[in-house]
XYZ file of N, CA and C in Angstrom:
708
model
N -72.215 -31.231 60.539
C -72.223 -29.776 60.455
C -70.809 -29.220 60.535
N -70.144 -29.776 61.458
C -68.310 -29.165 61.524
C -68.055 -29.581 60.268
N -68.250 -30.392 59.666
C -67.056 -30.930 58.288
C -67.487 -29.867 57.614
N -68.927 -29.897 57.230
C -69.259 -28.994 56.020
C -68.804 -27.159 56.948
N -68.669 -26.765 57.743
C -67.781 -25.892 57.988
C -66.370 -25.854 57.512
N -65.645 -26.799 57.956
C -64.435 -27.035 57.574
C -64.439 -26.773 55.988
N -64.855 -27.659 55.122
C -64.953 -27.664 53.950
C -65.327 -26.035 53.340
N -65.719 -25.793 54.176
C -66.514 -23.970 53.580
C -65.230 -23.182 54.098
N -64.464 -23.316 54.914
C -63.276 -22.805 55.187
C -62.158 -22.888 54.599
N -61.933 -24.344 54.383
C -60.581 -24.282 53.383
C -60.856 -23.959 52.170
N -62.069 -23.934 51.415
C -62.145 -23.334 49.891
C -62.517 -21.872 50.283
N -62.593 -21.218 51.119
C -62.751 -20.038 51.094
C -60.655 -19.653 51.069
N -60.068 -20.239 51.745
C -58.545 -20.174 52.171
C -58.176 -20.244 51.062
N -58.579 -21.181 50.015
C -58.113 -21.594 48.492
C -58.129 -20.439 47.762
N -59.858 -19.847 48.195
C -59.482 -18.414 46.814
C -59.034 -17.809 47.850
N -59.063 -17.319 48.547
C -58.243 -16.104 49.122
C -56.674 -16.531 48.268
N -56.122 -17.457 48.441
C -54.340 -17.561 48.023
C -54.551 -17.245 46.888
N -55.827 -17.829 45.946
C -55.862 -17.680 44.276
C -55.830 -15.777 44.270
N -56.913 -15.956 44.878
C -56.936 -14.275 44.651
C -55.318 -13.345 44.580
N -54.285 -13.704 46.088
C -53.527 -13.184 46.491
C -52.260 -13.687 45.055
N -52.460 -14.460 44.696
C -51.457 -14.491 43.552
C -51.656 -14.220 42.060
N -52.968 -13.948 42.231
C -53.375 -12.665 40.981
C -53.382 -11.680 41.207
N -53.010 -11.015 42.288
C -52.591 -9.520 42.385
C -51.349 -9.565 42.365
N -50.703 -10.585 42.947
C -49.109 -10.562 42.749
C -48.436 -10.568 41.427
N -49.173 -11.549 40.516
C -48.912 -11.611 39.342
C -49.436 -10.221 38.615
N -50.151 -9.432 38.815
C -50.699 -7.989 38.071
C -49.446 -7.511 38.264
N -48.995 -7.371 39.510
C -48.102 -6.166 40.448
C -46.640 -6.717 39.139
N -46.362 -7.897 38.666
C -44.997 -8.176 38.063
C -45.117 -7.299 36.274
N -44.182 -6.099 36.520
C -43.895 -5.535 35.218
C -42.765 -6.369 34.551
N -43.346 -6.089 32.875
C -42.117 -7.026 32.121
C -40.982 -5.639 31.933
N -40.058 -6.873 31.974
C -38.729 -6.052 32.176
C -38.509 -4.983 30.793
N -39.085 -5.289 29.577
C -38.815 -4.266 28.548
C -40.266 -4.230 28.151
N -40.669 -2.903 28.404
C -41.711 -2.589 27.392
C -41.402 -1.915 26.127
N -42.544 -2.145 25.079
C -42.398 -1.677 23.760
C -42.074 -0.859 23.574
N -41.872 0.090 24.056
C -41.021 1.437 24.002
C -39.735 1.571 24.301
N -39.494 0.312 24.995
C -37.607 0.440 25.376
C -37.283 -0.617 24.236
N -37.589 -1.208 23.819
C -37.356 -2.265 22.225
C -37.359 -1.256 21.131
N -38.205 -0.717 21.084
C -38.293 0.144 19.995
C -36.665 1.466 20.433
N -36.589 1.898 21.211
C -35.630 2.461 21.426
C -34.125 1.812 20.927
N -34.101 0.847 21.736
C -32.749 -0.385 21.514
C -33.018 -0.522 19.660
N -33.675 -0.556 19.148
C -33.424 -0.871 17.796
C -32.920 0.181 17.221
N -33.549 1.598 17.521
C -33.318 2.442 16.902
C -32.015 3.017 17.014
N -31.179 2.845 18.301
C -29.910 2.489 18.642
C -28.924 1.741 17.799
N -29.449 0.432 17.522
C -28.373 -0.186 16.667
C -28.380 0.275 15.439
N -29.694 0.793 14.652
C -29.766 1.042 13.269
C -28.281 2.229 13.410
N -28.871 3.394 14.546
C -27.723 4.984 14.245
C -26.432 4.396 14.386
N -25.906 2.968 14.852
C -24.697 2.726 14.932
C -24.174 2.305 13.699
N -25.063 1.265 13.269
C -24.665 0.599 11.856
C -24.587 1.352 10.620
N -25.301 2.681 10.809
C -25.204 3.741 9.818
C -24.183 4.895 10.083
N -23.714 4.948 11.292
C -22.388 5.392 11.498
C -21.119 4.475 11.107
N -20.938 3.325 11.781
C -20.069 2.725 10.878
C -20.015 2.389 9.348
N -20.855 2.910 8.966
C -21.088 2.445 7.431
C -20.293 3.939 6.809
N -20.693 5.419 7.447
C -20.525 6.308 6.886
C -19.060 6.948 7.133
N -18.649 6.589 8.754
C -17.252 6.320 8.630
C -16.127 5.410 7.474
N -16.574 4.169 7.454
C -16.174 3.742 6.087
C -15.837 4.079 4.602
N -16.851 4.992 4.468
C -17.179 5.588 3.413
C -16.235 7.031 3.163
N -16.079 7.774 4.338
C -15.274 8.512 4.910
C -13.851 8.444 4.710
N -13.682 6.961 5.460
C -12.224 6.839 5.002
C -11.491 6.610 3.651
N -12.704 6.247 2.809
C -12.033 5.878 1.410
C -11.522 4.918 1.611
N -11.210 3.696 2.445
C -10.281 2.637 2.267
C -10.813 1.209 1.242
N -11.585 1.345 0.485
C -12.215 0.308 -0.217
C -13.488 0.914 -0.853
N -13.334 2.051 -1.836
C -13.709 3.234 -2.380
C -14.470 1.608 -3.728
N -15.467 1.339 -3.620
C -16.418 0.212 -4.171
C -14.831 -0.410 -5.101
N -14.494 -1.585 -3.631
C -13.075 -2.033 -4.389
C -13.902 -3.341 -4.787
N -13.523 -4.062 -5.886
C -13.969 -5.310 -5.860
C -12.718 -6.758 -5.337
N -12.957 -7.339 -4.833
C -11.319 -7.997 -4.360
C -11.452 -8.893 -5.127
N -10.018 -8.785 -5.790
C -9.993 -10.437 -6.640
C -10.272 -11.889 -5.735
N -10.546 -12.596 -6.398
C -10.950 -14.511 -5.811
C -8.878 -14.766 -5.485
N -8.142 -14.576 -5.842
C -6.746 -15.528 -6.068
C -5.720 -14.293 -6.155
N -4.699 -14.676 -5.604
C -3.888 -13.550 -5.964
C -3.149 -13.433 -7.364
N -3.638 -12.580 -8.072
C -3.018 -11.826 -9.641
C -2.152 -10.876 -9.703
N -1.683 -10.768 -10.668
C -0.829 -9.429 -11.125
C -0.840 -8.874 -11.982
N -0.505 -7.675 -12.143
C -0.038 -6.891 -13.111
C 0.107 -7.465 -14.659
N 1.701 -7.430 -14.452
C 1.622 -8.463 -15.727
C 2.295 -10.173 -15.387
N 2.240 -10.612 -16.291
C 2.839 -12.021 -16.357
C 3.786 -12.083 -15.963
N 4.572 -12.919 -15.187
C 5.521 -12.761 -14.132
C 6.831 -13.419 -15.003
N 6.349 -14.546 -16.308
C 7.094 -14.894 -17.082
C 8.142 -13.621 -18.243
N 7.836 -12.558 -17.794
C 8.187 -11.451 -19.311
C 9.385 -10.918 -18.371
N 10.105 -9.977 -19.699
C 11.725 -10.127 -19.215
C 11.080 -8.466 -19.585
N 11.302 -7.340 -18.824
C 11.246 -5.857 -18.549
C 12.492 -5.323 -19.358
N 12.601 -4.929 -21.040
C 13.597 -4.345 -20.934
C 13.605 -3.041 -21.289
N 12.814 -1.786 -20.814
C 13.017 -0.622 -20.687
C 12.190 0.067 -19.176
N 12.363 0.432 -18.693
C 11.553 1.422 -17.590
C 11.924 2.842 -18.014
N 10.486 3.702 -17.939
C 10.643 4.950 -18.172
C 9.840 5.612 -17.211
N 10.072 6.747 -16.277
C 9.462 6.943 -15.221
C 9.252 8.716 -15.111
N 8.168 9.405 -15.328
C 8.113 10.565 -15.782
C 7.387 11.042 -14.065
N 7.878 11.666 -13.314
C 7.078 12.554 -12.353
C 6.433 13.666 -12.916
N 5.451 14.138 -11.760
C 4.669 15.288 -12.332
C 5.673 16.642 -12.134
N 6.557 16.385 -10.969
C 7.364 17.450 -11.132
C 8.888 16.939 -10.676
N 9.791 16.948 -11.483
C 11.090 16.518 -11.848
C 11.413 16.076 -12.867
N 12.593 15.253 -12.795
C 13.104 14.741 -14.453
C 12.855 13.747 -14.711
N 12.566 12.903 -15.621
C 12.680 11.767 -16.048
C 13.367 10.901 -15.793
N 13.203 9.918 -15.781
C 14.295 8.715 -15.708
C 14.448 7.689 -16.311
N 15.120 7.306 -17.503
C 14.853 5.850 -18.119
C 15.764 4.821 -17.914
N 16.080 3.340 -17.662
C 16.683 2.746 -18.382
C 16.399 2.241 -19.362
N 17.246 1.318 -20.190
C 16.955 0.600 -21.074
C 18.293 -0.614 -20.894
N 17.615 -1.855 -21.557
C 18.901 -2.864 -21.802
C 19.498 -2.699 -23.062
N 20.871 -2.688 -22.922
C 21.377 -2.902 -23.953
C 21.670 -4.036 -24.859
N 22.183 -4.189 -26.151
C 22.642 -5.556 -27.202
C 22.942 -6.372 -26.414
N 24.015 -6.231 -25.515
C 24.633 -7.038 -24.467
C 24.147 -7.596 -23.256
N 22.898 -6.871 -23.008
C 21.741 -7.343 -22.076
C 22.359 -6.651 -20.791
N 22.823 -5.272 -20.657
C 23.436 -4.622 -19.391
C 22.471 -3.326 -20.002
N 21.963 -2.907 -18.240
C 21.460 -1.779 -17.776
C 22.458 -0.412 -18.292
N 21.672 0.551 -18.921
C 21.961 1.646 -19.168
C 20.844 2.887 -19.276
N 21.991 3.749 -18.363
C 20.728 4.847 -18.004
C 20.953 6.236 -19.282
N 19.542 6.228 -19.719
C 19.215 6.941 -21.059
C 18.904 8.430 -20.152
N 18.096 8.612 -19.694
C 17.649 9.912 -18.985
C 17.853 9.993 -17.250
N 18.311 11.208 -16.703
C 18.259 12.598 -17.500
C 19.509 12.532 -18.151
N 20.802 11.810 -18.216
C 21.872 11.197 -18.955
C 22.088 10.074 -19.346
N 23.107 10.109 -20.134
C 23.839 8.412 -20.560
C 24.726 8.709 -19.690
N 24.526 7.314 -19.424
C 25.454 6.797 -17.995
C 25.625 5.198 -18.302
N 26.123 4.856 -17.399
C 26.141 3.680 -16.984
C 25.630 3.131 -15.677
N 24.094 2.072 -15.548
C 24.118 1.994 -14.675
C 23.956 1.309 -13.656
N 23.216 1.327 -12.365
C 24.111 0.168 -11.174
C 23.340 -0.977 -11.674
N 23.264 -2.023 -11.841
C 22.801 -3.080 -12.834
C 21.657 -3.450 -11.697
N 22.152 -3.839 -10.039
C 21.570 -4.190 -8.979
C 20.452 -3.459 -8.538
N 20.713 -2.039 -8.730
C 19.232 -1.608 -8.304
C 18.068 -1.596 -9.206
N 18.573 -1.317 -10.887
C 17.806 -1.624 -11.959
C 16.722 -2.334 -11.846
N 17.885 -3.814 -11.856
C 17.083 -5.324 -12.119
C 15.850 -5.240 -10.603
N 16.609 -4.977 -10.121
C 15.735 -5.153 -8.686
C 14.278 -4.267 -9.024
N 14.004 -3.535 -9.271
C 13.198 -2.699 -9.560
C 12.188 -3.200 -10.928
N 13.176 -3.544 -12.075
C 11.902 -4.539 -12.846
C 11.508 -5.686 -12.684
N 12.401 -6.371 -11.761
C 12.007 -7.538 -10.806
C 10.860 -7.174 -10.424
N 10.254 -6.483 -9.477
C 9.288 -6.134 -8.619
C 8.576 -5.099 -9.295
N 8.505 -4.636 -11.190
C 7.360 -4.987 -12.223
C 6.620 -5.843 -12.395
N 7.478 -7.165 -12.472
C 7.031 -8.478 -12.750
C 6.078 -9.457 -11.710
N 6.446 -8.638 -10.411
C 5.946 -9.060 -9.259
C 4.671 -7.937 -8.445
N 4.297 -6.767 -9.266
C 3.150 -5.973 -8.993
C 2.339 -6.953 -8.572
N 1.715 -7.033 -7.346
C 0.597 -7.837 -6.850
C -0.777 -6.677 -6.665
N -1.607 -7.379 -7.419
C -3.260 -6.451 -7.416
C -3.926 -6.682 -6.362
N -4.292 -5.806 -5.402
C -4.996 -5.624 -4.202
C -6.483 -5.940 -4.483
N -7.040 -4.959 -5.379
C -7.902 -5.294 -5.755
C -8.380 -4.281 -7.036
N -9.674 -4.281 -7.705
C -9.898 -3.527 -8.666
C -10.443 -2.555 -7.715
N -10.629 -0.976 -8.620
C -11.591 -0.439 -8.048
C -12.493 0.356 -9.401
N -13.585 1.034 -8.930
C -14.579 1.566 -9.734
C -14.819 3.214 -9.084
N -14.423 3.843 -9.202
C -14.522 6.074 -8.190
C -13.736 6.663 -9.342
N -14.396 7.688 -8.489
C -13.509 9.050 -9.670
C -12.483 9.106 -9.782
N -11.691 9.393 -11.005
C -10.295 9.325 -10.841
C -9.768 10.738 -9.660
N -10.506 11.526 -9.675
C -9.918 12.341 -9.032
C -9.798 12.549 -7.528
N -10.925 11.461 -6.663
C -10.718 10.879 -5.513
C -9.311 9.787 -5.518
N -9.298 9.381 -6.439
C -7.969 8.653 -6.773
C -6.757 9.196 -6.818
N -6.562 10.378 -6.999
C -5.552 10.942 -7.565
C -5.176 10.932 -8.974
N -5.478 10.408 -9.742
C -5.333 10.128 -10.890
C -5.854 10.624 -12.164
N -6.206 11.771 -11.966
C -6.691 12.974 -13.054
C -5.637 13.842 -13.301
N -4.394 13.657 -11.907
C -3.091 14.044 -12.134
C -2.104 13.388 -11.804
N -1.827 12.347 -12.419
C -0.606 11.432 -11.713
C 0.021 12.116 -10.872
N 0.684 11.208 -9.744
C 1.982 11.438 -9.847
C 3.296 11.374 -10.404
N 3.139 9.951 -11.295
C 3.643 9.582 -11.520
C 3.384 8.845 -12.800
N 4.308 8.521 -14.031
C 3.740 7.665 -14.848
C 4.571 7.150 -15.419
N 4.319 6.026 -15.756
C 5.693 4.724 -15.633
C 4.925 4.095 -17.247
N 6.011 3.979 -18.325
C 6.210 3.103 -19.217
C 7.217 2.155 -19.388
N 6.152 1.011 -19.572
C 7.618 -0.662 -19.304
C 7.109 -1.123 -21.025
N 8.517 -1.563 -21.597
C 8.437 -1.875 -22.334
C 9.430 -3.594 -21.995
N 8.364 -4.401 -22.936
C 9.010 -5.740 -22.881
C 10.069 -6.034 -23.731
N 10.594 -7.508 -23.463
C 11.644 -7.774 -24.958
C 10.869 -8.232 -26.277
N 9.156 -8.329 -25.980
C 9.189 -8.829 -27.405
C 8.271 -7.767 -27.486
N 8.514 -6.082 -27.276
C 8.323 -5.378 -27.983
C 6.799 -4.480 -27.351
N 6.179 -5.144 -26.592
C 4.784 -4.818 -26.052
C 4.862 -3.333 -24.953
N 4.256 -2.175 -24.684
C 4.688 -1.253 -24.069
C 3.336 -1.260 -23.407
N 3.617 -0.750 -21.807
C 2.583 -0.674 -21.137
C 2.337 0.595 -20.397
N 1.396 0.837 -19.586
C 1.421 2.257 -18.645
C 0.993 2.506 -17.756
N 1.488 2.712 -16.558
C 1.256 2.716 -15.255
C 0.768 4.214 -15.090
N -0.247 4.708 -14.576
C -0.192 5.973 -13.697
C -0.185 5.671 -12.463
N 0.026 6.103 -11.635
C 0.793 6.399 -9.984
C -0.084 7.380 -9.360
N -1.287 7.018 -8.794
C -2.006 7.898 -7.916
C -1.822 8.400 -6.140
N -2.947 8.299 -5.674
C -2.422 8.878 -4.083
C -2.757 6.942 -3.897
N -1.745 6.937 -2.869
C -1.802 5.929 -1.973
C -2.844 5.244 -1.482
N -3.317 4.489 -0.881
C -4.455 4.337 0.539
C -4.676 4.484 1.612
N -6.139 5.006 2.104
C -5.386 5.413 3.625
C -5.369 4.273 4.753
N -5.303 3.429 4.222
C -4.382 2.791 5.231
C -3.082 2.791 4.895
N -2.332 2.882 3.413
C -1.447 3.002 3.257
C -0.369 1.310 3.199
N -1.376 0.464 2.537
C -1.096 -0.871 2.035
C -0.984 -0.923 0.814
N -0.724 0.079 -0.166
C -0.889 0.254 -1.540
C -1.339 1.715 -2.785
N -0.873 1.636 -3.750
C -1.364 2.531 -4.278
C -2.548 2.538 -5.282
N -3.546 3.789 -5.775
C -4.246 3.280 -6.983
C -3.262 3.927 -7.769
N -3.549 3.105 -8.829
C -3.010 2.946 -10.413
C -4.133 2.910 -11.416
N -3.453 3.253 -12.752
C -4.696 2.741 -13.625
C -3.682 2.230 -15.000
N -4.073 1.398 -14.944
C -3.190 0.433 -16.005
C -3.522 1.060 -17.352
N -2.621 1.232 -18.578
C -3.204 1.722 -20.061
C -4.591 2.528 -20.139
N -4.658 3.665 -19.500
C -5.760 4.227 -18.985
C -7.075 3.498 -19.100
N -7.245 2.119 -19.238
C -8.200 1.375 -18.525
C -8.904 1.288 -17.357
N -8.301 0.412 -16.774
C -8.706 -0.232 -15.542
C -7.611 0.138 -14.240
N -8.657 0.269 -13.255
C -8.095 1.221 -12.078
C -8.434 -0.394 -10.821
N -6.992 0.139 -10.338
C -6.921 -0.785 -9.555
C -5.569 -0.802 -8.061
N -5.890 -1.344 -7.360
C -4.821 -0.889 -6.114
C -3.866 -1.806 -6.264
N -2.952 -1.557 -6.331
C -1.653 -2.063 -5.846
C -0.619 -2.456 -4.796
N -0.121 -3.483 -4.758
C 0.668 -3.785 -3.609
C 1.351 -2.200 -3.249
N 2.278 -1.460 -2.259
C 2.996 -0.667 -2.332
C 4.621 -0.437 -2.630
N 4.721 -1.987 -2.143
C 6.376 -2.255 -2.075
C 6.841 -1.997 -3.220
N 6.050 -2.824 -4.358
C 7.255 -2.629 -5.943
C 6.798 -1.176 -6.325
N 5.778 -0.283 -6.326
C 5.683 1.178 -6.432
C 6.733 1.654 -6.063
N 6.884 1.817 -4.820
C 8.042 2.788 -3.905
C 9.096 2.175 -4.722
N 9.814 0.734 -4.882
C 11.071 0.620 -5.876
C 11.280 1.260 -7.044
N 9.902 1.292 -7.515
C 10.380 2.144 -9.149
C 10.275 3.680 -8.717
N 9.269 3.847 -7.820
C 9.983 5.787 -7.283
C 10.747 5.974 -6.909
N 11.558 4.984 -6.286
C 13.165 5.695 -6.096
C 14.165 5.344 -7.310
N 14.004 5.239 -8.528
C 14.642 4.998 -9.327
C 14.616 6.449 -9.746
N 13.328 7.698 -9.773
C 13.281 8.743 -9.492
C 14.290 9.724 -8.504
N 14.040 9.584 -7.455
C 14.426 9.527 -6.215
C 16.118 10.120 -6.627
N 16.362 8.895 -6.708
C 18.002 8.502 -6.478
C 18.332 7.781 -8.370
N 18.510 8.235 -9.379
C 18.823 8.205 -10.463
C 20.003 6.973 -10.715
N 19.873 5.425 -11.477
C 20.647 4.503 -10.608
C 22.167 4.454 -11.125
N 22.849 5.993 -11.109
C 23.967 5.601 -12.138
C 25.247 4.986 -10.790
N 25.801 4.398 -12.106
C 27.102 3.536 -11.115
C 27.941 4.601 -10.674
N 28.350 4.814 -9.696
C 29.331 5.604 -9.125
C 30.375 4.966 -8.908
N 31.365 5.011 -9.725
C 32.643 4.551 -9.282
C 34.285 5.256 -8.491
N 34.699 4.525 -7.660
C 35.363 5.616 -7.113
C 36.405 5.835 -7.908
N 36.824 7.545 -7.870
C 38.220 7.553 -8.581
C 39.388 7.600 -7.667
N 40.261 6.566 -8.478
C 41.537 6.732 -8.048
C 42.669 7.513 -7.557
N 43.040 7.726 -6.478
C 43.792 8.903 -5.977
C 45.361 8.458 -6.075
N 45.966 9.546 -6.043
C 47.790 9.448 -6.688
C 48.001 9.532 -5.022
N 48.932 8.761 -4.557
C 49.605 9.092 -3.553
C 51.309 8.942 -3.564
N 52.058 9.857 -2.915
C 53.109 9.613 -2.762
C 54.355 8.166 -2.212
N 54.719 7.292 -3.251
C 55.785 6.346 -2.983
C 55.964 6.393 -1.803
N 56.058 5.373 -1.096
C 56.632 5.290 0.552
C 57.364 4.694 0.307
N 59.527 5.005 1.135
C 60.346 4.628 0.402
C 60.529 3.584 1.373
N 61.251 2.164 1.029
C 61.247 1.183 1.812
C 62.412 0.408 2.561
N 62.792 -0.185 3.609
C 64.038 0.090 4.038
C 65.067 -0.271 2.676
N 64.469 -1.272 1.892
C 65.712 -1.514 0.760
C 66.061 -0.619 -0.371
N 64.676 0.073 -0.488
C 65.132 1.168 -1.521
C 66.448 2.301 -1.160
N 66.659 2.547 -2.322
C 68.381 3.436 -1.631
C 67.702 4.982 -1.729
N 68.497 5.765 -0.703
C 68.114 6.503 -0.383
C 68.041 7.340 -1.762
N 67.345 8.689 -1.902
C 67.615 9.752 -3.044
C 69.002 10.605 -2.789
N 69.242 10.497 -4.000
C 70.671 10.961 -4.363
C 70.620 12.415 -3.939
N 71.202 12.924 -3.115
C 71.405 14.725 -3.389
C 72.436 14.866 -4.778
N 71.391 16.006 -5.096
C 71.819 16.672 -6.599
C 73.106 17.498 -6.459
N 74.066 16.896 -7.293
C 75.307 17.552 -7.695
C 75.365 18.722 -7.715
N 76.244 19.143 -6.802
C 76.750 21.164 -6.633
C 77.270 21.475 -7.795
N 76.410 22.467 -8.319
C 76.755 23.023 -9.241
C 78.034 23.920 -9.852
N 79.248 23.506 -10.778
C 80.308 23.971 -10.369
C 80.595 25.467 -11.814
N 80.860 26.479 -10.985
C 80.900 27.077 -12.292
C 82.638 27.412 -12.687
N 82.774 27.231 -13.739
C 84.239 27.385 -14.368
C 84.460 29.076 -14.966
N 85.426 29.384 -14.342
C 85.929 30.649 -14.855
C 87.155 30.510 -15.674
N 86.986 31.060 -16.845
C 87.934 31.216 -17.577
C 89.668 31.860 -17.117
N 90.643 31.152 -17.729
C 91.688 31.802 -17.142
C 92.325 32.883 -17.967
N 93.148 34.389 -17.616
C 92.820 35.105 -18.707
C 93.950 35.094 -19.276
């Protein structure tokens, strides 16, 4: 009779604990309910659509496509022998090479000119590096009104045409649109070289020579004082 007591006691002890840890387990809330998930998502979407529209905002990659390899402009093999550089507001500026293969400045005069800043400048024609293409309005571009518009003519005769738009805002380059084709960003460095050919017009300045007075030296002999003038009177 005690055992089967005993026995009726500890399985009564058994569910009681079962019991006591199914209320414990009711009492445990999950840490996110469906309503705070659903919140958190809706969170990341308004972020990812803010950064998207900031982007868009800034214009900095206005549907750019990026080239695979780095390209250029033109063929890096061609010899530049005219630059002509028209702003929207100022004068012109051309060189051209001459028979002799020396820089000479045609506009806004004939001149002669600094050969070094020239070359340097169709150097870094030859070296236009393409950022990337792009596809927008020209007039988000700037380019419904240049600033600028640049004709290079080669030595075997081929002429090309740069327009010169607004910059980027980051300010790593400009848009351009090549032979009113194709629009595309540009390195900035060789831009800014051919706008200051604008800028600063590249004629040679040479200094002129100034007259200065003989400095006499201990061996030179001194200057003669000029003979007193003697006047003769007749005798009468």
């Amino acid at each position: 009779m005690a055992r089967k007591t005993t026995r009726s006691t500890a399985q009564k002890k058994r569910t009681a604990r079962k019991t006591q840890e199914a209320a414990s387990f009711k009492q445990i809330k999950p840490v996110f309910r469906t309503g705070t998930w659903a919140t958190l998502l809706l969170l990341a979407v308004l972020i990812g659509v803010t950064y998207y529209m900031n982007r868009e905002e800034d214009g900095e990659d206005i549907d750019a496509l990026p080239t695979s390899e780095i390209a250029f402009v033109f063929d890096q093999d061609r010899t530049v022998a005219g630059i002509e550089i028209t702003p929207a507001d100022g004068e012109t500026v051309k060189v051209v090479r001459n028979a002799e293969n020396t820089w000479v400045l045609k506009l806004p005069d004939d001149a002669e000119a600094d050969q070094g800043l020239v070359e340097a400048a169709a150097s870094q024609l030859t070296a236009l590096r393409i950022i990337s293409e792009v596809d927008a309005d020209l007039k988000i571009l700037g380019l419904d009104k240049p600033a600028y518009i640049i004709i290079i003519e080669f030595t075997d005769g081929e002429k090309h045409t740069l327009e010169i738009g607004e910059n980027t805002p980051s300010n790593s380059g400009y848009y351009v649109r090549l032979d009113r084709k194709k629009t595309l960003i540009v390195a900035l460095g060789g831009i800014e070289s051919l706008i200051n050919l604008v800028i600063f017009p590249p004629r040679l300045y040479t200094p002129t020579p100034t007259s200065l007075p003989a400095t006499p030296t201990p061996d030179s002999p001194p200057d003669e004082a000029p003979a007193p003038e003697i006047t003769v009177t007749p005798s009468p």
